[in-house]
Amino acid sequence: MFDKLLKRKEPPADAGRLSAILEEEVPAHIAIIMDGNGRWAKMRGLPRIAGHHEGMKTVRKITRLANQLGVEVLTLYAFSTENWKRPKTEVDFLMRLPEEFLSSYLPELVEENVRVTMMGSEDSLPPHTRNAVRKAIDETQDNTGLVLNFALNYGSRAEITDAVRELAVRVASGELTPADITEDHISDGLMTHSLPEPDLLIRTSGEERLSNFMLWQLAYTEFWFTKTLWPDFSSDCLMDAVEDYQRRSRRYGGLKGDGMT
Ligand code: V0D
């Protein structure tokens, strides 16, 4: 849409750097809070939606690199339950992005053996959004490569609350006693129940908060923050983050676990 205004090209990912990363433990699950799209646009005198659109292209680029690195799960925070408070025109534009993304890239995702999943409440999404995402999930459900997990209309406290409510139902029915309840009962009730916990969390754009993202799942995760805005987040940025993760996990040298040792 704004592509003609914004001739941007990135050099191809450095193959030497890639193979050095592959020599060591690559994080199995990377989660990203993709922040700074609006600011990126504002700095160029463009409407915020131009930043969201450019951010969508970064999603494609980073998905491909994560797949090349052998990452098992890439979770992307695309839309929070708080984001409904934004102006209606912006929300409407955002809700068109999954369709646009998938109409351009679904064949590529299928080709690259990527499995699309989503976490979040599907119910309040517009039907056109839900249908596009459903189709992508269905068409890629047997793929065995990277799991591309979109957090869409997601909020972590609501997720935990729902899990706890389900447990309360089981206690009320006598299936479970309060003393039986373990951490695994909670983990198993979350939308991430079939995924490994994130090894690495990235947040772009200089903010250093969780903003109600995966509060339970991030208990032992390494955090990596950058001032880079999401539309400017390059393959090199992801490799910086993964290299830093590898330095940290080398330092633990077999003492990994709770990080307190
Ligand atoms: C805007 C930056 C891809 C963050 C990235 C509805 C904000 C671009 C998707 C997408 C968004 C979601 C599901 C799916 C396929 C693609 C997306 C939203 C926002 C919110 F199955 N980018 N993207 N969804 N942005």
PDB file of C-alpha atoms and ligand atoms in Angstrom:
ATOM      1  CA  MET A   1       0.000   0.000   0.000  1.00  0.00           C
ATOM      2  CA  PHE A   2       2.759   2.437   0.988  1.00  0.00           C
ATOM      3  CA  ASP A   3       5.394   0.305  -0.689  1.00  0.00           C
ATOM      4  CA  LYS A   4       6.043   2.796  -3.454  1.00  0.00           C
ATOM      5  CA  LEU A   5       6.850   5.457  -0.861  1.00  0.00           C
ATOM      6  CA  LEU A   6       9.060   3.139   1.121  1.00  0.00           C
ATOM      7  CA  LYS A   7      11.671   1.462  -0.997  1.00  0.00           C
ATOM      8  CA  ARG A   8      13.359  -0.651   1.660  1.00  0.00           C
ATOM      9  CA  LYS A   9      15.692  -3.527   1.073  1.00  0.00           C
ATOM     10  CA  GLU A  10      17.608  -5.699   3.455  1.00  0.00           C
ATOM     11  CA  PRO A  11      20.803  -7.531   2.544  1.00  0.00           C
ATOM     12  CA  PRO A  12      20.417 -11.335   2.698  1.00  0.00           C
ATOM     13  CA  ALA A  13      21.153 -12.957   6.064  1.00  0.00           C
ATOM     14  CA  ASP A  14      24.866 -13.647   6.553  1.00  0.00           C
ATOM     15  CA  ALA A  15      25.344 -17.377   5.917  1.00  0.00           C
ATOM     16  CA  GLY A  16      28.513 -17.557   8.046  1.00  0.00           C
ATOM     17  CA  ARG A  17      26.757 -16.049  11.016  1.00  0.00           C
ATOM     18  CA  LEU A  18      23.850 -18.411  10.562  1.00  0.00           C
ATOM     19  CA  SER A  19      26.028 -21.496  10.586  1.00  0.00           C
ATOM     20  CA  ALA A  20      27.906 -20.256  13.693  1.00  0.00           C
ATOM     21  CA  ILE A  21      24.550 -19.942  15.489  1.00  0.00           C
ATOM     22  CA  LEU A  22      23.598 -23.444  14.384  1.00  0.00           C
ATOM     23  CA  GLU A  23      26.740 -24.823  16.102  1.00  0.00           C
ATOM     24  CA  GLU A  24      25.157 -24.132  19.495  1.00  0.00           C
ATOM     25  CA  GLU A  25      21.857 -24.546  21.298  1.00  0.00           C
ATOM     26  CA  VAL A  26      19.178 -22.601  19.444  1.00  0.00           C
ATOM     27  CA  PRO A  27      16.188 -21.500  21.577  1.00  0.00           C
ATOM     28  CA  ALA A  28      13.330 -23.940  20.952  1.00  0.00           C
ATOM     29  CA  HIS A  29      10.668 -21.290  21.548  1.00  0.00           C
ATOM     30  CA  ILE A  30      11.058 -17.570  20.851  1.00  0.00           C
ATOM     31  CA  ALA A  31       8.273 -15.159  21.825  1.00  0.00           C
ATOM     32  CA  ILE A  32       8.189 -11.597  20.490  1.00  0.00           C
ATOM     33  CA  ILE A  33       6.300  -8.465  21.522  1.00  0.00           C
ATOM     34  CA  MET A  34       6.332  -6.599  18.198  1.00  0.00           C
ATOM     35  CA  ASP A  35       6.265  -3.003  19.422  1.00  0.00           C
ATOM     36  CA  GLY A  36       6.991   0.329  17.726  1.00  0.00           C
ATOM     37  CA  ASN A  37       5.014   0.134  14.494  1.00  0.00           C
ATOM     38  CA  GLY A  38       3.039   3.323  15.150  1.00  0.00           C
ATOM     39  CA  ARG A  39       6.149   5.239  16.166  1.00  0.00           C
ATOM     40  CA  TRP A  40       7.982   4.042  13.068  1.00  0.00           C
ATOM     41  CA  ALA A  41       5.235   5.516  10.889  1.00  0.00           C
ATOM     42  CA  LYS A  42       4.962   8.741  12.854  1.00  0.00           C
ATOM     43  CA  MET A  43       8.704   9.363  12.409  1.00  0.00           C
ATOM     44  CA  ARG A  44       8.078   9.288   8.655  1.00  0.00           C
ATOM     45  CA  GLY A  45       4.978  11.448   8.720  1.00  0.00           C
ATOM     46  CA  LEU A  46       2.850   8.434   7.784  1.00  0.00           C
ATOM     47  CA  PRO A  47      -0.361   7.164   9.410  1.00  0.00           C
ATOM     48  CA  ARG A  48       0.052   4.484  12.106  1.00  0.00           C
ATOM     49  CA  ILE A  49      -1.459   1.867   9.811  1.00  0.00           C
ATOM     50  CA  ALA A  50       1.504   2.260   7.458  1.00  0.00           C
ATOM     51  CA  GLY A  51       3.694   1.102  10.354  1.00  0.00           C
ATOM     52  CA  HIS A  52       1.474  -1.911  11.035  1.00  0.00           C
ATOM     53  CA  HIS A  53       1.637  -2.820   7.373  1.00  0.00           C
ATOM     54  CA  GLU A  54       5.416  -2.554   7.310  1.00  0.00           C
ATOM     55  CA  GLY A  55       5.531  -4.608  10.527  1.00  0.00           C
ATOM     56  CA  MET A  56       3.685  -7.372   8.725  1.00  0.00           C
ATOM     57  CA  LYS A  57       6.588  -7.694   6.304  1.00  0.00           C
ATOM     58  CA  THR A  58       8.959  -8.055   9.241  1.00  0.00           C
ATOM     59  CA  VAL A  59       6.798 -10.977  10.422  1.00  0.00           C
ATOM     60  CA  ARG A  60       7.445 -12.780   7.155  1.00  0.00           C
ATOM     61  CA  LYS A  61      11.195 -12.131   7.247  1.00  0.00           C
ATOM     62  CA  ILE A  62      11.609 -13.207  10.879  1.00  0.00           C
ATOM     63  CA  THR A  63       9.437 -16.307  10.373  1.00  0.00           C
ATOM     64  CA  ARG A  64      11.679 -17.454   7.539  1.00  0.00           C
ATOM     65  CA  LEU A  65      14.855 -16.918   9.551  1.00  0.00           C
ATOM     66  CA  ALA A  66      13.430 -18.647  12.645  1.00  0.00           C
ATOM     67  CA  ASN A  67      12.552 -21.617  10.452  1.00  0.00           C
ATOM     68  CA  GLN A  68      16.073 -21.690   8.994  1.00  0.00           C
ATOM     69  CA  LEU A  69      17.526 -21.621  12.510  1.00  0.00           C
ATOM     70  CA  GLY A  70      15.483 -24.658  13.474  1.00  0.00           C
ATOM     71  CA  VAL A  71      13.419 -22.793  16.065  1.00  0.00           C
ATOM     72  CA  GLU A  72      10.454 -25.016  17.008  1.00  0.00           C
ATOM     73  CA  VAL A  73       7.965 -22.333  18.037  1.00  0.00           C
ATOM     74  CA  LEU A  74       7.763 -18.625  17.222  1.00  0.00           C
ATOM     75  CA  THR A  75       5.030 -16.853  19.203  1.00  0.00           C
ATOM     76  CA  LEU A  76       4.166 -13.341  17.998  1.00  0.00           C
ATOM     77  CA  TYR A  77       2.035 -10.917  20.016  1.00  0.00           C
ATOM     78  CA  ALA A  78      -0.090  -9.481  17.197  1.00  0.00           C
ATOM     79  CA  PHE A  79      -3.113  -8.097  19.075  1.00  0.00           C
ATOM     80  CA  SER A  80      -3.783  -7.811  22.809  1.00  0.00           C
ATOM     81  CA  THR A  81      -7.175  -7.671  24.482  1.00  0.00           C
ATOM     82  CA  GLU A  82      -6.245  -4.052  25.380  1.00  0.00           C
ATOM     83  CA  ASN A  83      -5.820  -3.127  21.698  1.00  0.00           C
ATOM     84  CA  TRP A  84      -9.620  -2.904  21.236  1.00  0.00           C
ATOM     85  CA  LYS A  85      -9.366   0.516  22.951  1.00  0.00           C
ATOM     86  CA  ARG A  86      -7.583   1.980  19.911  1.00  0.00           C
ATOM     87  CA  PRO A  87      -9.488   4.105  17.366  1.00  0.00           C
ATOM     88  CA  LYS A  88     -11.975   2.006  15.384  1.00  0.00           C
ATOM     89  CA  THR A  89     -10.314   2.786  12.046  1.00  0.00           C
ATOM     90  CA  GLU A  90      -7.013   1.426  13.354  1.00  0.00           C
ATOM     91  CA  VAL A  91      -8.645  -1.710  14.807  1.00  0.00           C
ATOM     92  CA  ASP A  92     -10.482  -2.313  11.522  1.00  0.00           C
ATOM     93  CA  PHE A  93      -7.210  -2.024   9.606  1.00  0.00           C
ATOM     94  CA  LEU A  94      -5.415  -4.384  12.006  1.00  0.00           C
ATOM     95  CA  MET A  95      -8.188  -6.963  11.662  1.00  0.00           C
ATOM     96  CA  ARG A  96      -7.558  -7.023   7.878  1.00  0.00           C
ATOM     97  CA  LEU A  97      -3.876  -7.821   8.297  1.00  0.00           C
ATOM     98  CA  PRO A  98      -4.202 -11.587   8.877  1.00  0.00           C
ATOM     99  CA  GLU A  99      -6.077 -11.889   5.553  1.00  0.00           C
ATOM    100  CA  GLU A 100      -3.561  -9.765   3.719  1.00  0.00           C
ATOM    101  CA  PHE A 101      -0.637 -11.587   5.292  1.00  0.00           C
ATOM    102  CA  LEU A 102      -2.082 -14.995   4.494  1.00  0.00           C
ATOM    103  CA  SER A 103      -3.176 -14.164   0.950  1.00  0.00           C
ATOM    104  CA  SER A 104       0.443 -13.182   0.222  1.00  0.00           C
ATOM    105  CA  TYR A 105       2.308 -15.756   2.290  1.00  0.00           C
ATOM    106  CA  LEU A 106       0.169 -18.810   3.033  1.00  0.00           C
ATOM    107  CA  PRO A 107       1.520 -20.702  -0.023  1.00  0.00           C
ATOM    108  CA  GLU A 108       5.031 -19.896   1.152  1.00  0.00           C
ATOM    109  CA  LEU A 109       4.266 -21.098   4.699  1.00  0.00           C
ATOM    110  CA  VAL A 110       2.864 -24.354   3.334  1.00  0.00           C
ATOM    111  CA  GLU A 111       5.922 -24.733   1.094  1.00  0.00           C
ATOM    112  CA  GLU A 112       8.250 -24.160   4.070  1.00  0.00           C
ATOM    113  CA  ASN A 113       6.398 -26.713   6.244  1.00  0.00           C
ATOM    114  CA  VAL A 114       5.295 -24.048   8.784  1.00  0.00           C
ATOM    115  CA  ARG A 115       2.322 -24.839  11.042  1.00  0.00           C
ATOM    116  CA  VAL A 116       0.159 -21.827  11.897  1.00  0.00           C
ATOM    117  CA  THR A 117      -1.564 -21.749  15.299  1.00  0.00           C
ATOM    118  CA  MET A 118      -3.210 -19.044  17.331  1.00  0.00           C
ATOM    119  CA  MET A 119      -3.826 -18.354  20.994  1.00  0.00           C
ATOM    120  CA  GLY A 120      -6.381 -15.863  22.240  1.00  0.00           C
ATOM    121  CA  SER A 121     -10.109 -15.527  22.165  1.00  0.00           C
ATOM    122  CA  GLU A 122     -11.469 -16.223  18.683  1.00  0.00           C
ATOM    123  CA  ASP A 123     -15.047 -15.362  19.640  1.00  0.00           C
ATOM    124  CA  SER A 124     -14.851 -11.572  19.443  1.00  0.00           C
ATOM    125  CA  LEU A 125     -12.783 -11.441  16.257  1.00  0.00           C
ATOM    126  CA  PRO A 126     -14.621 -10.247  13.128  1.00  0.00           C
ATOM    127  CA  PRO A 127     -15.722 -13.287  11.060  1.00  0.00           C
ATOM    128  CA  HIS A 128     -13.486 -12.309   8.112  1.00  0.00           C
ATOM    129  CA  THR A 129     -10.432 -12.350  10.420  1.00  0.00           C
ATOM    130  CA  ARG A 130     -11.397 -15.565  12.160  1.00  0.00           C
ATOM    131  CA  ASN A 131     -12.105 -17.342   8.876  1.00  0.00           C
ATOM    132  CA  ALA A 132      -8.778 -16.347   7.351  1.00  0.00           C
ATOM    133  CA  VAL A 133      -6.854 -17.555  10.407  1.00  0.00           C
ATOM    134  CA  ARG A 134      -8.948 -20.770  10.604  1.00  0.00           C
ATOM    135  CA  LYS A 135      -8.148 -21.561   6.984  1.00  0.00           C
ATOM    136  CA  ALA A 136      -4.421 -21.107   7.602  1.00  0.00           C
ATOM    137  CA  ILE A 137      -4.560 -23.291  10.716  1.00  0.00           C
ATOM    138  CA  ASP A 138      -6.462 -26.012   8.844  1.00  0.00           C
ATOM    139  CA  GLU A 139      -4.240 -25.939   5.767  1.00  0.00           C
ATOM    140  CA  THR A 140      -1.035 -26.196   7.771  1.00  0.00           C
ATOM    141  CA  GLN A 141      -2.142 -28.506  10.587  1.00  0.00           C
ATOM    142  CA  ASP A 142      -0.099 -31.480   9.366  1.00  0.00           C
ATOM    143  CA  ASN A 143       3.073 -29.485   8.797  1.00  0.00           C
ATOM    144  CA  THR A 144       6.009 -30.528  10.956  1.00  0.00           C
ATOM    145  CA  GLY A 145       8.373 -27.531  10.756  1.00  0.00           C
ATOM    146  CA  LEU A 146       8.239 -24.256  12.668  1.00  0.00           C
ATOM    147  CA  VAL A 147       5.068 -23.601  14.687  1.00  0.00           C
ATOM    148  CA  LEU A 148       4.078 -19.982  13.973  1.00  0.00           C
ATOM    149  CA  ASN A 149       1.850 -19.144  16.922  1.00  0.00           C
ATOM    150  CA  PHE A 150      -0.041 -15.844  16.695  1.00  0.00           C
ATOM    151  CA  ALA A 151      -1.241 -14.311  19.966  1.00  0.00           C
ATOM    152  CA  LEU A 152      -4.382 -12.629  18.707  1.00  0.00           C
ATOM    153  CA  ASN A 153      -6.910 -11.066  21.056  1.00  0.00           C
ATOM    154  CA  TYR A 154      -4.766 -12.549  23.805  1.00  0.00           C
ATOM    155  CA  GLY A 155      -4.411 -11.553  27.459  1.00  0.00           C
ATOM    156  CA  SER A 156      -2.472 -13.602  29.959  1.00  0.00           C
ATOM    157  CA  ARG A 157      -4.512 -12.874  33.099  1.00  0.00           C
ATOM    158  CA  ALA A 158      -7.700 -13.907  31.294  1.00  0.00           C
ATOM    159  CA  GLU A 159      -5.944 -17.079  30.115  1.00  0.00           C
ATOM    160  CA  ILE A 160      -4.900 -17.952  33.687  1.00  0.00           C
ATOM    161  CA  THR A 161      -8.339 -17.037  35.027  1.00  0.00           C
ATOM    162  CA  ASP A 162      -9.998 -19.392  32.518  1.00  0.00           C
ATOM    163  CA  ALA A 163      -7.639 -22.213  33.501  1.00  0.00           C
ATOM    164  CA  VAL A 164      -8.393 -21.676  37.185  1.00  0.00           C
ATOM    165  CA  ARG A 165     -12.142 -21.575  36.528  1.00  0.00           C
ATOM    166  CA  GLU A 166     -11.955 -24.944  34.741  1.00  0.00           C
ATOM    167  CA  LEU A 167     -10.142 -26.355  37.764  1.00  0.00           C
ATOM    168  CA  ALA A 168     -12.819 -24.936  40.070  1.00  0.00           C
ATOM    169  CA  VAL A 169     -15.433 -26.776  38.005  1.00  0.00           C
ATOM    170  CA  ARG A 170     -13.498 -30.021  38.432  1.00  0.00           C
ATOM    171  CA  VAL A 171     -13.185 -29.447  42.176  1.00  0.00           C
ATOM    172  CA  ALA A 172     -16.882 -28.614  42.486  1.00  0.00           C
ATOM    173  CA  SER A 173     -17.770 -31.843  40.693  1.00  0.00           C
ATOM    174  CA  GLY A 174     -15.604 -33.827  43.100  1.00  0.00           C
ATOM    175  CA  GLU A 175     -13.206 -34.996  40.373  1.00  0.00           C
ATOM    176  CA  LEU A 176     -10.337 -33.139  42.076  1.00  0.00           C
ATOM    177  CA  THR A 177      -9.663 -31.966  45.638  1.00  0.00           C
ATOM    178  CA  PRO A 178      -7.960 -28.605  46.361  1.00  0.00           C
ATOM    179  CA  ALA A 179      -4.959 -30.496  47.772  1.00  0.00           C
ATOM    180  CA  ASP A 180      -4.561 -32.360  44.453  1.00  0.00           C
ATOM    181  CA  ILE A 181      -3.939 -29.174  42.476  1.00  0.00           C
ATOM    182  CA  THR A 182      -0.413 -28.846  41.075  1.00  0.00           C
ATOM    183  CA  GLU A 183       1.354 -26.343  38.834  1.00  0.00           C
ATOM    184  CA  ASP A 184       0.896 -28.799  35.964  1.00  0.00           C
ATOM    185  CA  HIS A 185      -2.876 -28.499  36.327  1.00  0.00           C
ATOM    186  CA  ILE A 186      -2.559 -24.770  35.648  1.00  0.00           C
ATOM    187  CA  SER A 187      -0.010 -25.208  32.805  1.00  0.00           C
ATOM    188  CA  ASP A 188      -2.235 -27.808  31.174  1.00  0.00           C
ATOM    189  CA  GLY A 189      -5.191 -25.416  31.228  1.00  0.00           C
ATOM    190  CA  LEU A 190      -3.362 -22.650  29.349  1.00  0.00           C
ATOM    191  CA  MET A 191      -3.555 -22.140  25.584  1.00  0.00           C
ATOM    192  CA  THR A 192       0.139 -23.070  25.384  1.00  0.00           C
ATOM    193  CA  HIS A 193      -0.440 -26.503  26.957  1.00  0.00           C
ATOM    194  CA  SER A 194       1.059 -28.352  23.969  1.00  0.00           C
ATOM    195  CA  LEU A 195       4.023 -25.995  23.471  1.00  0.00           C
ATOM    196  CA  PRO A 196       7.374 -25.782  25.245  1.00  0.00           C
ATOM    197  CA  GLU A 197       7.792 -22.680  27.451  1.00  0.00           C
ATOM    198  CA  PRO A 198       9.553 -19.755  25.728  1.00  0.00           C
ATOM    199  CA  ASP A 199      13.351 -19.798  26.066  1.00  0.00           C
ATOM    200  CA  LEU A 200      13.739 -16.256  24.786  1.00  0.00           C
ATOM    201  CA  LEU A 201      11.418 -13.241  24.926  1.00  0.00           C
ATOM    202  CA  ILE A 202      12.142 -10.293  22.656  1.00  0.00           C
ATOM    203  CA  ARG A 203      10.441  -6.910  22.964  1.00  0.00           C
ATOM    204  CA  THR A 204      11.234  -4.194  20.447  1.00  0.00           C
ATOM    205  CA  SER A 205      10.931  -0.409  20.623  1.00  0.00           C
ATOM    206  CA  GLY A 206      12.554   0.235  24.012  1.00  0.00           C
ATOM    207  CA  GLU A 207       9.648  -0.697  26.300  1.00  0.00           C
ATOM    208  CA  GLU A 208      10.659  -3.131  29.022  1.00  0.00           C
ATOM    209  CA  ARG A 209       7.395  -4.540  30.365  1.00  0.00           C
ATOM    210  CA  LEU A 210       5.333  -7.677  29.820  1.00  0.00           C
ATOM    211  CA  SER A 211       2.003  -5.958  29.117  1.00  0.00           C
ATOM    212  CA  ASN A 212      -0.036  -9.013  30.141  1.00  0.00           C
ATOM    213  CA  PHE A 213       1.866 -11.377  27.825  1.00  0.00           C
ATOM    214  CA  MET A 214       2.459 -15.033  28.832  1.00  0.00           C
ATOM    215  CA  LEU A 215       2.911 -14.221  32.535  1.00  0.00           C
ATOM    216  CA  TRP A 216       2.914 -17.861  33.641  1.00  0.00           C
ATOM    217  CA  GLN A 217       4.951 -19.229  30.748  1.00  0.00           C
ATOM    218  CA  LEU A 218       7.784 -16.677  31.036  1.00  0.00           C
ATOM    219  CA  ALA A 219       8.787 -17.657  34.585  1.00  0.00           C
ATOM    220  CA  TYR A 220      12.254 -18.939  33.512  1.00  0.00           C
ATOM    221  CA  THR A 221      12.614 -17.181  30.141  1.00  0.00           C
ATOM    222  CA  GLU A 222      15.614 -15.033  29.145  1.00  0.00           C
ATOM    223  CA  PHE A 223      14.515 -11.485  28.209  1.00  0.00           C
ATOM    224  CA  TRP A 224      16.082  -9.458  25.407  1.00  0.00           C
ATOM    225  CA  PHE A 225      15.087  -5.848  24.836  1.00  0.00           C
ATOM    226  CA  THR A 226      16.029  -3.582  21.942  1.00  0.00           C
ATOM    227  CA  LYS A 227      15.280   0.036  21.070  1.00  0.00           C
ATOM    228  CA  THR A 228      14.856  -1.018  17.415  1.00  0.00           C
ATOM    229  CA  LEU A 229      11.287  -0.497  16.198  1.00  0.00           C
ATOM    230  CA  TRP A 230       9.551  -3.633  14.875  1.00  0.00           C
ATOM    231  CA  PRO A 231       9.442  -2.546  11.183  1.00  0.00           C
ATOM    232  CA  ASP A 232      13.242  -2.038  11.383  1.00  0.00           C
ATOM    233  CA  PHE A 233      13.860  -5.370  13.150  1.00  0.00           C
ATOM    234  CA  SER A 234      16.218  -7.184  10.794  1.00  0.00           C
ATOM    235  CA  SER A 235      17.577 -10.695  10.471  1.00  0.00           C
ATOM    236  CA  ASP A 236      20.736  -9.360  12.104  1.00  0.00           C
ATOM    237  CA  CYS A 237      18.691  -8.197  15.111  1.00  0.00           C
ATOM    238  CA  LEU A 238      17.253 -11.687  15.576  1.00  0.00           C
ATOM    239  CA  MET A 239      20.719 -13.185  15.266  1.00  0.00           C
ATOM    240  CA  ASP A 240      22.004 -10.655  17.881  1.00  0.00           C
ATOM    241  CA  ALA A 241      19.268 -11.811  20.246  1.00  0.00           C
ATOM    242  CA  VAL A 242      19.946 -15.516  19.649  1.00  0.00           C
ATOM    243  CA  GLU A 243      23.724 -15.063  20.015  1.00  0.00           C
ATOM    244  CA  ASP A 244      23.148 -13.271  23.306  1.00  0.00           C
ATOM    245  CA  TYR A 245      20.891 -16.125  24.402  1.00  0.00           C
ATOM    246  CA  GLN A 246      23.633 -18.606  23.493  1.00  0.00           C
ATOM    247  CA  ARG A 247      26.231 -16.633  25.510  1.00  0.00           C
ATOM    248  CA  ARG A 248      23.919 -16.722  28.506  1.00  0.00           C
ATOM    249  CA  SER A 249      23.135 -20.438  28.243  1.00  0.00           C
ATOM    250  CA  ARG A 250      26.888 -21.165  27.866  1.00  0.00           C
ATOM    251  CA  ARG A 251      27.499 -19.284  31.105  1.00  0.00           C
ATOM    252  CA  TYR A 252      25.024 -21.500  32.975  1.00  0.00           C
ATOM    253  CA  GLY A 253      27.101 -24.423  31.686  1.00  0.00           C
ATOM    254  CA  GLY A 254      24.874 -27.294  32.669  1.00  0.00           C
ATOM    255  CA  LEU A 255      23.522 -25.510  35.744  1.00  0.00           C
ATOM    256  CA  LYS A 256      20.441 -24.513  33.825  1.00  0.00           C
ATOM    257  CA  GLY A 257      17.067 -24.935  35.419  1.00  0.00           C
ATOM    258  CA  ASP A 258      15.957 -22.293  37.860  1.00  0.00           C
ATOM    259  CA  GLY A 259      18.824 -19.861  37.215  1.00  0.00           C
ATOM    260  CA  MET A 260      19.296 -19.490  40.978  1.00  0.00           C
ATOM    261  CA  THR A 261      22.288 -21.806  41.093  1.00  0.00           C
TER     262      THR A 261
HETATM  263  C1  V0D B   1       0.352  -5.371  13.260  1.00  0.00           C
HETATM  264  C2  V0D B   1       3.231  -6.031  13.821  1.00  0.00           C
HETATM  265  C3  V0D B   1       0.532 -10.608  10.887  1.00  0.00           C
HETATM  266  C4  V0D B   1       2.216  -5.974  14.919  1.00  0.00           C
HETATM  267  C5  V0D B   1       2.968  -7.085  12.789  1.00  0.00           C
HETATM  268  C6  V0D B   1      -4.835  -8.744  13.888  1.00  0.00           C
HETATM  269  C7  V0D B   1       0.901  -5.260  14.639  1.00  0.00           C
HETATM  270  C8  V0D B   1       1.835  -6.726  11.872  1.00  0.00           C
HETATM  271  C9  V0D B   1      -0.672 -11.012  11.446  1.00  0.00           C
HETATM  272  C10 V0D B   1      -1.296 -12.324  11.334  1.00  0.00           C
HETATM  273  C11 V0D B   1      -0.355  -7.697  12.637  1.00  0.00           C
HETATM  274  C12 V0D B   1      -2.121 -12.808  12.341  1.00  0.00           C
HETATM  275  C13 V0D B   1      -2.697 -14.068  12.247  1.00  0.00           C
HETATM  276  C14 V0D B   1      -2.435 -14.853  11.142  1.00  0.00           C
HETATM  277  C15 V0D B   1      -1.623 -14.388  10.138  1.00  0.00           C
HETATM  278  C16 V0D B   1      -1.059 -13.126  10.225  1.00  0.00           C
HETATM  279  C17 V0D B   1      -1.121  -9.899  12.166  1.00  0.00           C
HETATM  280  C18 V0D B   1      -2.411  -8.554  13.523  1.00  0.00           C
HETATM  281  C19 V0D B   1      -1.499  -7.536  13.409  1.00  0.00           C
HETATM  282  C20 V0D B   1      -3.597  -8.330  14.395  1.00  0.00           C
HETATM  283  F1  V0D B   1      -2.967 -16.081  11.045  1.00  0.00           F
HETATM  284  N1  V0D B   1       0.801  -9.366  11.228  1.00  0.00           N
HETATM  285  N2  V0D B   1      -0.189  -8.905  12.006  1.00  0.00           N
HETATM  286  N3  V0D B   1      -2.232  -9.751  12.912  1.00  0.00           N
HETATM  287  N4  V0D B   1       0.556  -6.647  12.550  1.00  0.00           N
END
